[in-house]
Short mmCIF file of C-alpha atoms and ligand atoms in Angstrom, two decimals:
data_model
loop_
_atom_site.label_atom_id
_atom_site.label_comp_id
_atom_site.label_asym_id
_atom_site.label_seq_id
_atom_site.Cartn_x
_atom_site.Cartn_y
_atom_site.Cartn_z
CA MET A 1 21.43 15.20 -11.13
CA SER A 2 21.62 11.96 -8.97
CA THR A 3 24.72 9.97 -8.83
CA LYS A 4 23.27 6.44 -8.54
CA PRO A 5 25.45 3.62 -9.96
CA VAL A 6 24.66 2.34 -13.51
CA THR A 7 25.66 -0.83 -12.98
CA ASP A 8 27.71 -2.78 -10.60
CA THR A 9 29.37 -5.15 -13.79
CA ALA A 10 30.16 -4.35 -17.34
CA PRO A 11 29.91 -0.73 -18.49
CA VAL A 12 26.86 0.14 -20.11
CA ASN A 13 27.38 0.79 -24.06
CA LEU A 14 25.33 4.13 -24.93
CA LEU A 15 25.26 2.74 -28.65
CA ASP A 16 22.64 0.09 -27.44
CA PHE A 17 20.04 2.57 -26.70
CA ASP A 18 17.28 4.00 -28.91
CA PRO A 19 16.03 7.31 -28.61
CA ALA A 20 13.34 6.63 -26.12
CA GLY A 21 15.61 4.06 -24.37
CA LEU A 22 18.13 6.66 -23.76
CA ALA A 23 15.48 9.12 -22.39
CA GLN A 24 14.34 6.46 -20.13
CA GLN A 25 17.72 5.65 -18.99
CA VAL A 26 18.60 9.13 -18.28
CA GLN A 27 15.26 9.96 -16.20
CA GLN A 28 16.39 6.83 -14.04
CA TRP A 29 19.70 8.80 -13.41
CA GLY A 30 17.49 11.81 -12.26
CA GLY A 31 18.12 13.47 -15.72
CA LYS A 32 15.50 15.51 -17.73
CA PRO A 33 14.53 14.50 -21.35
CA PHE A 34 16.45 17.38 -22.89
CA ARG A 35 19.85 15.76 -21.57
CA ALA A 36 19.19 12.67 -23.36
CA ARG A 37 18.62 14.59 -26.40
CA GLN A 38 22.06 16.46 -25.59
CA LEU A 39 23.67 13.18 -25.14
CA LEU A 40 22.01 11.71 -28.45
CA ARG A 41 23.48 14.40 -30.16
CA TRP A 42 27.03 14.43 -28.73
CA ILE A 43 26.81 10.65 -29.34
CA HIS A 44 25.33 10.19 -32.80
CA GLN A 45 25.54 13.67 -34.55
CA ARG A 46 28.97 14.65 -33.72
CA GLY A 47 30.42 11.20 -33.13
CA THR A 48 31.94 11.69 -29.73
CA ASP A 49 33.25 9.11 -27.60
CA SER A 50 34.62 10.89 -24.79
CA PHE A 51 32.32 12.22 -21.99
CA ASP A 52 35.11 14.96 -21.23
CA ASP A 53 33.89 16.68 -24.65
CA MET A 54 30.48 16.83 -23.65
CA THR A 55 30.73 20.24 -22.47
CA ASP A 56 27.13 21.50 -22.26
CA LEU A 57 26.37 18.61 -19.88
CA ALA A 58 26.72 19.23 -16.12
CA ARG A 59 30.02 18.11 -14.59
CA ASP A 60 28.63 15.48 -12.03
CA PHE A 61 26.57 13.97 -15.13
CA ARG A 62 29.58 13.65 -17.12
CA ALA A 63 31.34 11.93 -14.20
CA LEU A 64 28.41 9.59 -13.73
CA LEU A 65 28.71 9.05 -17.21
CA SER A 66 32.23 8.21 -17.44
CA GLU A 67 32.53 6.00 -14.28
CA HIS A 68 29.60 3.55 -15.89
CA CYS A 69 29.07 4.21 -19.51
CA VAL A 70 31.19 3.57 -22.79
CA ILE A 71 30.64 4.79 -26.44
CA GLN A 72 31.99 1.69 -28.25
CA ALA A 73 31.48 0.73 -32.06
CA PRO A 74 32.76 -3.09 -32.72
CA LYS A 75 36.79 -3.00 -33.52
CA VAL A 76 37.78 -2.58 -37.27
CA SER A 77 40.43 -5.27 -38.15
CA ALA A 78 40.60 -4.38 -41.68
CA GLU A 79 39.67 -1.71 -44.26
CA HIS A 80 40.11 -1.75 -47.94
CA LEU A 81 39.63 1.12 -50.50
CA SER A 82 38.54 0.49 -53.88
CA SER A 83 39.87 2.11 -56.91
CA ASP A 84 36.12 3.56 -57.48
CA GLY A 85 35.97 4.90 -54.02
CA THR A 86 34.30 1.94 -52.33
CA ARG A 87 35.33 1.32 -48.81
CA LYS A 88 34.96 -1.91 -46.98
CA TRP A 89 35.58 -2.47 -43.12
CA LEU A 90 35.51 -5.84 -41.40
CA PHE A 91 34.31 -5.47 -37.70
CA ASP A 92 35.46 -8.10 -35.48
CA VAL A 93 32.13 -8.31 -33.18
CA ASP A 94 33.45 -10.96 -30.78
CA PRO A 95 36.37 -13.24 -30.94
CA ASN A 96 34.56 -15.88 -33.21
CA ASN A 97 32.46 -13.37 -35.70
CA ALA A 98 33.17 -10.70 -38.02
CA VAL A 99 30.64 -8.87 -40.31
CA GLU A 100 31.41 -6.45 -42.89
CA THR A 101 30.05 -2.71 -43.90
CA VAL A 102 30.61 -1.27 -47.16
CA PHE A 103 30.19 2.38 -48.21
CA ILE A 104 29.78 3.51 -51.76
CA PRO A 105 30.34 7.30 -52.64
CA GLU A 106 28.35 8.79 -55.26
CA ASP A 107 28.48 12.57 -56.64
CA ASP A 108 25.50 13.61 -54.88
CA ARG A 109 25.22 11.04 -52.11
CA GLY A 110 26.96 8.28 -49.93
CA THR A 111 25.55 4.96 -49.20
CA LEU A 112 26.43 2.57 -46.47
CA CYS A 113 25.42 -1.03 -46.35
CA ILE A 114 24.81 -2.29 -43.10
CA SER A 115 25.09 -6.27 -41.65
CA SER A 116 22.39 -7.23 -38.95
CA GLN A 117 23.55 -10.81 -38.32
CA ALA A 118 26.72 -13.04 -38.15
CA GLY A 119 25.52 -15.45 -40.61
CA CYS A 120 21.91 -15.81 -41.79
CA THR A 121 19.29 -18.85 -41.01
CA VAL A 122 17.44 -18.22 -44.53
CA ALA A 123 20.46 -20.10 -46.10
CA CYS A 124 19.71 -18.91 -49.73
CA PRO A 125 21.64 -21.22 -52.01
CA PHE A 126 23.20 -18.04 -54.03
CA CYS A 127 24.29 -16.25 -50.91
CA SER A 128 27.52 -16.82 -49.01
CA THR A 129 26.39 -15.65 -45.96
CA GLY A 130 23.71 -18.03 -46.18
CA TYR A 131 25.83 -20.92 -47.18
CA GLN A 132 28.15 -20.33 -44.01
CA GLY A 133 25.08 -20.69 -41.79
CA PHE A 134 24.18 -18.49 -38.27
CA ASN A 135 26.15 -17.85 -35.47
CA ARG A 136 24.41 -14.85 -33.91
CA ASN A 137 22.19 -11.75 -34.14
CA LEU A 138 24.21 -8.35 -33.79
CA SER A 139 23.27 -6.00 -30.82
CA THR A 140 21.88 -2.60 -31.48
CA ALA A 141 25.35 -1.43 -30.59
CA GLU A 142 26.93 -3.66 -33.21
CA ILE A 143 24.44 -2.45 -36.07
CA ILE A 144 24.28 1.45 -35.19
CA GLY A 145 28.07 1.17 -34.57
CA GLN A 146 29.02 0.73 -37.94
CA LEU A 147 27.08 3.58 -39.27
CA TRP A 148 28.49 5.43 -36.00
CA TYR A 149 32.03 4.56 -37.15
CA ALA A 150 31.79 5.02 -41.02
CA GLU A 151 30.50 8.51 -40.47
CA ARG A 152 33.14 9.52 -38.08
CA VAL A 153 35.68 8.34 -40.23
CA LEU A 154 34.48 9.27 -43.56
CA ARG A 155 34.02 13.05 -42.33
CA THR A 156 37.81 13.56 -41.92
CA GLN A 157 38.81 12.44 -45.36
CA PRO A 158 38.89 14.75 -47.76
CA GLU A 159 37.86 12.74 -50.54
CA THR A 160 34.52 11.90 -48.82
CA ALA A 161 33.82 14.86 -46.40
CA ARG A 162 32.76 16.86 -49.53
CA ILE A 163 29.63 14.32 -50.28
CA GLY A 164 27.74 15.73 -47.24
CA GLY A 165 26.51 18.59 -49.33
CA GLY A 166 23.34 20.85 -48.01
CA LEU A 167 24.68 22.22 -44.75
CA PRO A 168 27.65 24.49 -44.31
CA ASP A 169 31.10 22.80 -43.01
CA GLY A 170 31.40 22.64 -39.61
CA ASP A 171 27.66 22.12 -39.15
CA ALA A 172 27.23 19.04 -36.73
CA ARG A 173 24.32 17.35 -38.80
CA ARG A 174 26.42 17.65 -42.01
CA ARG A 175 26.54 14.31 -42.89
CA VAL A 176 28.85 12.14 -45.66
CA ILE A 177 26.43 9.17 -45.22
CA SER A 178 23.13 10.04 -46.96
CA ASN A 179 21.75 6.44 -47.33
CA VAL A 180 21.73 3.52 -45.52
CA VAL A 181 21.01 -0.12 -46.91
CA MET A 182 20.46 -2.99 -44.62
CA MET A 183 21.77 -5.32 -47.11
CA GLY A 184 24.96 -6.62 -45.79
CA MET A 185 25.04 -9.90 -43.57
CA GLY A 186 21.98 -11.57 -42.04
CA GLU A 187 18.05 -10.86 -42.59
CA PRO A 188 17.28 -7.86 -40.67
CA LEU A 189 13.80 -8.70 -39.85
CA LEU A 190 14.91 -11.95 -38.09
CA ASN A 191 16.54 -9.66 -35.71
CA TYR A 192 13.95 -7.25 -35.51
CA ASP A 193 14.27 -5.40 -31.93
CA ARG A 194 17.86 -4.52 -32.44
CA VAL A 195 17.46 -3.70 -36.10
CA LEU A 196 14.27 -1.51 -35.10
CA ALA A 197 16.51 0.39 -32.32
CA ALA A 198 18.97 1.01 -35.00
CA LEU A 199 16.46 2.25 -37.75
CA ARG A 200 14.91 4.48 -35.14
CA LEU A 201 18.41 6.04 -34.59
CA MET A 202 19.14 6.50 -37.91
CA VAL A 203 15.72 8.73 -38.75
CA ASP A 204 15.86 10.71 -35.38
CA ASP A 205 16.76 14.25 -35.97
CA ASN A 206 18.91 14.39 -33.10
CA ALA A 207 20.66 11.29 -34.08
CA TYR A 208 21.49 10.96 -37.89
CA GLY A 209 18.45 12.39 -38.94
CA LEU A 210 18.29 10.11 -42.20
CA SER A 211 15.27 10.57 -44.22
CA ARG A 212 12.96 7.43 -44.02
CA ARG A 213 13.05 7.24 -47.87
CA ARG A 214 16.73 6.94 -47.79
CA VAL A 215 17.05 4.21 -45.10
CA THR A 216 16.18 0.72 -46.93
CA VAL A 217 15.42 -2.74 -45.08
CA SER A 218 16.33 -5.51 -47.70
CA THR A 219 14.10 -8.55 -46.51
CA SER A 220 13.76 -12.24 -47.89
CA GLY A 221 10.13 -11.70 -46.99
CA VAL A 222 9.27 -12.23 -42.98
CA VAL A 223 5.81 -11.34 -43.27
CA PRO A 224 4.62 -10.94 -39.74
CA MET A 225 7.69 -8.58 -39.29
CA ILE A 226 6.94 -6.48 -42.45
CA ASP A 227 3.73 -5.64 -40.91
CA ARG A 228 5.35 -4.74 -37.66
CA LEU A 229 7.79 -2.65 -39.45
CA ALA A 230 4.89 -0.66 -41.31
CA ARG A 231 3.73 0.38 -37.84
CA ASP A 232 6.97 0.60 -35.58
CA CYS A 233 9.21 2.56 -38.34
CA PRO A 234 8.08 2.59 -41.79
CA VAL A 235 11.16 3.08 -43.98
CA ALA A 236 11.84 2.20 -47.59
CA LEU A 237 11.12 -1.56 -48.16
CA ALA A 238 13.29 -3.92 -50.50
CA VAL A 239 12.08 -7.29 -50.96
CA SER A 240 14.35 -10.23 -52.37
CA LEU A 241 11.65 -11.83 -54.63
CA HIS A 242 14.16 -14.06 -56.89
CA ALA A 243 11.60 -16.13 -58.40
CA PRO A 244 8.18 -15.60 -60.00
CA ASN A 245 6.51 -18.97 -58.57
CA ASP A 246 6.42 -20.55 -55.28
CA THR A 247 7.91 -23.80 -56.46
CA LEU A 248 11.03 -22.05 -57.57
CA ARG A 249 11.39 -19.24 -54.73
CA ASP A 250 10.82 -22.49 -52.15
CA LYS A 251 14.76 -23.48 -53.44
CA LEU A 252 16.04 -20.38 -53.92
CA VAL A 253 14.70 -18.52 -50.90
CA PRO A 254 13.75 -21.28 -48.44
CA LEU A 255 11.60 -18.73 -46.16
CA ASN A 256 9.21 -18.93 -48.87
CA ARG A 257 8.05 -22.24 -47.60
CA LYS A 258 6.78 -20.40 -44.47
CA TYR A 259 5.94 -17.21 -46.21
CA PRO A 260 4.44 -18.16 -49.75
CA LEU A 261 4.32 -15.44 -52.35
CA ALA A 262 0.85 -14.76 -52.23
CA GLU A 263 0.96 -13.93 -48.43
CA LEU A 264 4.27 -11.98 -49.36
CA LEU A 265 2.59 -9.52 -52.06
CA GLU A 266 -0.40 -9.16 -49.53
CA ALA A 267 2.28 -7.81 -47.04
CA CYS A 268 3.84 -5.62 -49.50
CA ASN A 269 0.53 -3.97 -50.27
CA ARG A 270 -0.01 -3.57 -46.68
CA TYR A 271 3.27 -2.11 -46.23
CA LEU A 272 2.66 0.39 -49.02
CA GLU A 273 -0.29 2.10 -46.85
CA HIS A 274 2.49 3.36 -44.44
CA ALA A 275 5.82 3.48 -46.43
CA PRO A 276 7.46 6.56 -47.24
CA ARG A 277 7.98 5.70 -50.77
CA ASP A 278 4.99 4.63 -53.17
CA PHE A 279 6.59 1.42 -54.39
CA ILE A 280 8.33 -1.60 -53.27
CA THR A 281 11.79 -2.36 -54.57
CA PHE A 282 11.69 -5.94 -55.84
CA GLU A 283 15.30 -7.44 -55.90
CA TYR A 284 15.64 -10.62 -58.66
CA ILE A 285 19.09 -11.91 -58.80
CA MET A 286 19.91 -13.19 -62.24
CA LEU A 287 21.01 -16.79 -62.07
CA ASP A 288 21.98 -18.63 -65.43
CA GLY A 289 19.61 -21.31 -66.80
CA VAL A 290 17.55 -21.06 -63.09
CA ASN A 291 15.30 -17.85 -63.20
CA ASP A 292 16.19 -15.56 -66.24
CA SER A 293 14.14 -17.20 -69.02
CA ASP A 294 11.31 -15.29 -71.02
CA ASP A 295 8.75 -17.41 -69.24
CA HIS A 296 10.05 -16.47 -65.91
CA ALA A 297 9.80 -12.77 -67.15
CA ARG A 298 6.38 -13.13 -68.20
CA GLU A 299 5.45 -14.77 -64.77
CA LEU A 300 7.20 -11.79 -62.91
CA ILE A 301 5.20 -9.43 -64.83
CA GLY A 302 1.96 -10.96 -63.31
CA ILE A 303 3.63 -10.52 -59.85
CA ALA A 304 4.41 -6.84 -60.59
CA ARG A 305 0.94 -5.99 -61.63
CA GLN A 306 -0.31 -7.08 -58.02
CA VAL A 307 2.26 -4.62 -56.08
CA ARG A 308 3.24 -1.05 -57.09
CA SER A 309 7.02 -1.57 -57.58
CA LYS A 310 10.33 -1.25 -59.16
CA PHE A 311 12.42 -4.12 -60.26
CA ASN A 312 16.20 -4.20 -59.47
CA LEU A 313 17.99 -7.16 -61.30
CA ILE A 314 21.23 -8.10 -59.57
CA PRO A 315 23.65 -9.76 -61.75
CA PHE A 316 24.83 -12.85 -59.42
CA ASN A 317 28.07 -12.76 -58.10
CA PRO A 318 29.31 -16.34 -58.05
CA PHE A 319 31.33 -17.95 -55.36
CA PRO A 320 32.96 -21.31 -55.35
CA GLN A 321 30.57 -23.40 -53.46
CA SER A 322 27.43 -22.13 -55.07
CA GLY A 323 27.63 -24.03 -58.30
CA LEU A 324 25.50 -21.45 -59.89
CA LYS A 325 26.39 -19.10 -62.82
CA ARG A 326 25.36 -15.42 -63.60
CA SER A 327 23.25 -14.85 -66.33
CA SER A 328 24.96 -13.32 -69.72
CA ALA A 329 24.70 -9.44 -69.96
CA THR A 330 22.60 -10.25 -73.14
CA ARG A 331 20.01 -12.28 -71.33
CA VAL A 332 19.84 -9.75 -68.42
CA ARG A 333 19.32 -6.91 -71.07
CA SER A 334 16.55 -8.69 -72.80
CA PHE A 335 14.99 -9.90 -69.38
CA ALA A 336 14.94 -5.87 -68.25
CA GLN A 337 13.62 -4.97 -71.74
CA ARG A 338 10.52 -7.33 -71.26
CA LEU A 339 9.90 -6.23 -67.94
CA MET A 340 10.26 -2.47 -69.22
CA ASP A 341 8.00 -3.23 -72.34
CA ALA A 342 5.52 -4.24 -69.71
CA GLY A 343 5.53 -0.77 -68.14
CA ILE A 344 7.52 -2.13 -65.00
CA VAL A 345 10.19 0.55 -63.98
CA THR A 346 13.34 -1.90 -64.10
CA THR A 347 16.96 -0.98 -63.22
CA VAL A 348 20.26 -3.06 -63.35
CA ARG A 349 22.31 -2.95 -60.31
CA LYS A 350 25.68 -1.64 -60.93
CA THR A 351 28.91 -3.20 -59.37
CA ARG A 352 30.88 -1.32 -57.42
CA GLY A 353 34.40 -2.19 -55.35
CA ASP A 354 35.17 -5.05 -57.46
CA ASP A 355 38.66 -4.93 -56.61
CA ILE A 356 38.52 -5.31 -53.23
CA ALA A 357 35.50 -7.88 -53.29
CA ALA A 358 32.78 -5.30 -52.13
CA ALA A 359 30.84 -5.83 -55.10
CA CYS A 360 27.57 -7.05 -55.30
CA GLY A 361 27.28 -10.54 -53.90
CA GLN A 362 29.00 -12.70 -51.73
CA LEU A 363 29.26 -11.19 -48.22
CA ALA A 364 31.45 -13.65 -45.95
CA GLY A 365 32.61 -11.86 -43.19
CA ASP A 366 33.87 -14.46 -41.09
CA VAL A 367 31.73 -16.53 -38.89
CA LYS A 368 33.47 -19.17 -36.79
CA ASP A 369 31.39 -21.96 -34.85
CA ARG A 370 28.37 -21.70 -37.02
CA THR A 371 25.54 -24.15 -36.89
CA ARG A 372 25.15 -25.24 -40.54
CA ILE A 373 28.49 -25.63 -42.15
CA ASP A 374 31.76 -25.81 -40.22
CA GLN A 375 33.86 -25.41 -43.44
CA ARG A 376 35.38 -21.72 -43.55
CA LEU A 377 34.88 -19.80 -46.71
CA PRO A 378 37.78 -17.87 -47.97
CA ASP A 379 38.30 -14.60 -46.51
CA ARG A 380 36.59 -12.92 -49.40
CA ALA A 381 33.30 -10.83 -49.01
CA VAL A 382 31.40 -9.46 -51.52
CA ILE A 383 28.26 -7.41 -50.74
CA ALA A 384 25.08 -6.39 -52.39
CA ILE A 385 24.46 -2.89 -52.73
CA ASN A 386 21.19 -1.32 -53.72
CA GLN A 387 22.12 1.25 -56.38
CA GLU A 388 18.54 2.39 -56.63
CA ARG A 389 18.52 6.28 -56.68
CA GLY A 390 17.67 8.18 -53.29
N1 LIG B 1 18.87 -10.61 -45.87
C1 LIG B 1 18.27 -9.89 -46.78
C2 LIG B 1 19.21 -8.74 -46.63
C3 LIG B 1 20.63 -9.34 -47.27
S1 LIG B 1 21.09 -9.65 -48.57
C4 LIG B 1 17.86 -10.18 -48.03
O1 LIG B 1 18.10 -11.21 -48.41
O2 LIG B 1 17.20 -9.23 -48.75
C5 LIG B 1 21.00 -8.19 -49.73
C6 LIG B 1 20.55 -8.77 -51.04
O3 LIG B 1 22.06 -9.45 -51.60
C7 LIG B 1 19.76 -9.70 -51.35
O4 LIG B 1 18.74 -8.99 -52.54
C8 LIG B 1 20.30 -10.85 -51.86
O5 LIG B 1 19.63 -11.62 -52.68
C9 LIG B 1 21.44 -10.45 -52.60
N2 LIG B 1 22.61 -11.47 -52.73
C10 LIG B 1 23.01 -12.45 -52.03
N3 LIG B 1 23.90 -12.94 -52.64
C11 LIG B 1 24.16 -12.68 -53.73
C12 LIG B 1 25.11 -12.75 -54.67
N4 LIG B 1 25.87 -14.03 -54.56
N5 LIG B 1 25.31 -11.87 -55.95
C13 LIG B 1 24.37 -11.04 -55.89
N6 LIG B 1 23.48 -10.57 -55.07
C14 LIG B 1 23.36 -11.33 -54.02
FE1 LIG B 2 20.13 -14.66 -45.49
FE2 LIG B 2 19.59 -12.57 -47.55
FE3 LIG B 2 21.57 -14.18 -47.62
FE4 LIG B 2 18.96 -15.04 -47.99
S1 LIG B 2 20.13 -13.49 -49.26
S2 LIG B 2 20.74 -16.22 -47.11
S3 LIG B 2 18.13 -14.07 -46.41
S4 LIG B 2 21.20 -12.73 -46.22
#
């Protein structure tokens, strides 16, 4: 193996490479493809960050890696544990930005909710991430680093280590996190290349080995990127619908002005030809007096009939600046019933982690220097978690 210097400047963060990228890099260093697979397993399967521990790699290769590379997730500045077992981490991605990640344990699985951007340009009025504006895209290392870090920590905790069933104790492939949802801060399909690299790591057998059905991208409807995702890495897709017609959706999800409902629904149908599940999950936030009437339900049924889909109704989690209110529980129930009476599979999202502000809703993180609004939100952050069964 050659000992060519990797770079003269900053160390290379190996969390930034997807499997093909790492293979290419290793090849440039004179290594064979199986070396890249070994490295991938050390980093992502075992969660190792020390090259000295990678005992089956040649000594000179390890020396080269130690000199020029790091394995570095973003720094955690706070961790909260809810009474229901939900955990939330605040990652400082740089001195001006922090993003949040939430872990939701259940008996048969563990779900991690990941952020893709610091802030969001889509600016939906019911979302505190959107409210605070946009600062920057996260790098691949910052996105996959959330999973790398969470899995590594959770494995060592007695209360979560048991979740990773299916494989014997001590098996490096045994995972606490069985499901990943891209439902944290940001619009994943507006940070496409980095999110794609992270998704490729999630589903690679030498990295996280997650089933494509258990990795969900949630999008506000970036039509061209839905098509690209179908080709590049088809995982489960959730679409944030929130309104049954263009007039209302233009207001609730401003991206609708660019990609209106008819185009979005066609993209969903194209996606289904490649999707690992045979339905799209439509997310629908329940806003009192805004999108929750019987007429809205009727219109929505018309939409549901155009795409093989399931509905996930999300009770709105208010934040002070939104001026919006959550629909009553009775309204949510009767709305859900109308959809179900029309034969549409409908669930109402459960709220988890209320006591640590990690339940569905307002993901604030801490985004400074943002472009849209320079007024700081309180340091509360609540995140939307898809409770759909894996
Ligand atoms: N940008 C992507 C993914 C992140 S938002 C998207 O919009 O799909 C993830 C989910 O959280 C979306 O369905 C979003 O509508 C929902 N959400 C945002 N703010 C919320 C709030 N205040 N209460 C409940 N759910 C909210
Ligand atoms: Fe962005 Fe999604 Fe929030 Fe809309 S709901 S502002 S798309 S993060």
